[in-house]
Amino acid sequence: MQIFKFGGASVKDANGVKNLAQVLQVVGYKDTLVVVSAMGKTTNALELVITNYFENKTELEPAINTVAQYHKTILLDLFSNKMHPVFNNVLGLFKELKQFLNSNKSPNYNFVYDQVIGYGELISTTIVSAYLNSITITNKWLDAREHIKTDNYYRRANVIWEETQNNISRNFNKNNLSITQGFLGSDTNNFTTSLGREGSDYTAAIYAYCLNADRVIIWKDVPGVLNADPRYFEQTQLLHQISYQEAIELAFYGASVIHPKTLQPLQQKEIPLYVKSFSNPENAGTRVGKGITLDPEIPCFIVKKNQILISLSSLDFSYIVEENISEIFALLHQCKMKVHMIQNSAISFSVCIENNYNNLEKLLQHLKAKFSVNCYANVVLYTIRHYNKVVLKKLEKDKTILLKQLTQDTVQIVTK
């Protein structure tokens, strides 16, 4: 059993869908589950739909139509027969989306977000499945929401593993080629939930764990796991192999090529993960597995932009002790802040966070009641694994450093 995951870049247009089919034909698709993300930038486009639903109703219909037209163009390029059932199937999904937005009574942004955002994956997998069947790559379309059960922590739901395992064990036929959605689950009331942005990798790992798969392959628009993001660094290098532990460290610090939650279930069952290029499917890519050393042994760079640095000190210059730190983390959790770096001393505490849920003002209001607060918006967090003095000096050049933290293997720097 093998699990393939194709991201949005791999199916951004009709040629991408055709290439997905070619990849399956080249590497084989016996006993395979294919997890597919939303096409191209559909998730971003649906986020605009959600924004207009709450803030600008006059632009809601045009925003939906933009998403519909994008997918219609792909359909017309893939299917010469305009009477193919897939056209009505996709149209039906857009009707469902509109019906939800017309009938919804909940003011909860996060709930609405998950009910809307999942249509990207539902539509993409409907198109991919229909196309593969049309070229005699017989497959079965599966609704991931019927398998993956979660709590109702909308936009970053937590998997209920026992129920998910039971659902997959009972309802999955390993002998089929199956197509399903990344990113999605459902709660106990069968409302759609999402596993967090880039959560399709995690979906692949969930299925791999529950099916005892032999391997997982994530198909990307890069040759494998690189030591840095080529958008921000020149002369990046391919990592031929890395251990689970090293990959978890990279993911924890924000390396975008592997989702942070993906690796734990794979490590538990020692299922190897491969990251390979969908443009060159026969190339080796990167292997992530147990007990292997980093190859090559070079510094690895991670960049996270649009971060927020908050520096706290006690109002009376007393020590920042366990009670204070506990209260700070309780507030961070309450405001759903994603923490990427912390540093504390006797009388100060600093934290670098992401404000994904737009709760910054609420957080600052609570903190200012107890602490002296300095807040720096739009900062950049750099993390270097296996750093050396040369690369550190080069990175720091011409930057204003707000915070710096070093351990034996890792350095983190916050800059303006």
mmCIF file with all atom_site columns, N, CA and C in Angstrom, residues 17 152 166 400:
data_model
loop_
_atom_site.group_PDB
_atom_site.id
_atom_site.type_symbol
_atom_site.label_atom_id
_atom_site.label_alt_id
_atom_site.label_comp_id
_atom_site.label_asym_id
_atom_site.label_entity_id
_atom_site.label_seq_id
_atom_site.pdbx_PDB_ins_code
_atom_site.Cartn_x
_atom_site.Cartn_y
_atom_site.Cartn_z
_atom_site.occupancy
_atom_site.B_iso_or_equiv
_atom_site.pdbx_formal_charge
_atom_site.auth_seq_id
_atom_site.auth_comp_id
_atom_site.auth_asym_id
_atom_site.auth_atom_id
_atom_site.pdbx_PDB_model_num
ATOM 1  N N  . VAL A 1 17  ? -3.143  18.247 -14.179 1.00 0.00 ? 17  VAL A N  1
ATOM 2  C CA . VAL A 1 17  ? -3.944  17.034 -13.967 1.00 0.00 ? 17  VAL A CA 1
ATOM 3  C C  . VAL A 1 17  ? -3.463  15.923 -14.895 1.00 0.00 ? 17  VAL A C  1
ATOM 4  N N  . ASN A 1 152 ? -13.978 19.839 17.229  1.00 0.00 ? 152 ASN A N  1
ATOM 5  C CA . ASN A 1 152 ? -14.518 21.004 16.519  1.00 0.00 ? 152 ASN A CA 1
ATOM 6  C C  . ASN A 1 152 ? -13.639 22.239 16.691  1.00 0.00 ? 152 ASN A C  1
ATOM 7  N N  . ASN A 1 166 ? -11.028 3.206  13.059  1.00 0.00 ? 166 ASN A N  1
ATOM 8  C CA . ASN A 1 166 ? -12.158 2.298  12.842  1.00 0.00 ? 166 ASN A CA 1
ATOM 9  C C  . ASN A 1 166 ? -12.844 2.585  11.507  1.00 0.00 ? 166 ASN A C  1
ATOM 10 N N  . THR A 1 400 ? 18.624  44.563 11.119  1.00 0.00 ? 400 THR A N  1
ATOM 11 C CA . THR A 1 400 ? 18.427  45.034 12.487  1.00 0.00 ? 400 THR A CA 1
ATOM 12 C C  . THR A 1 400 ? 17.917  43.864 13.314  1.00 0.00 ? 400 THR A C  1
#
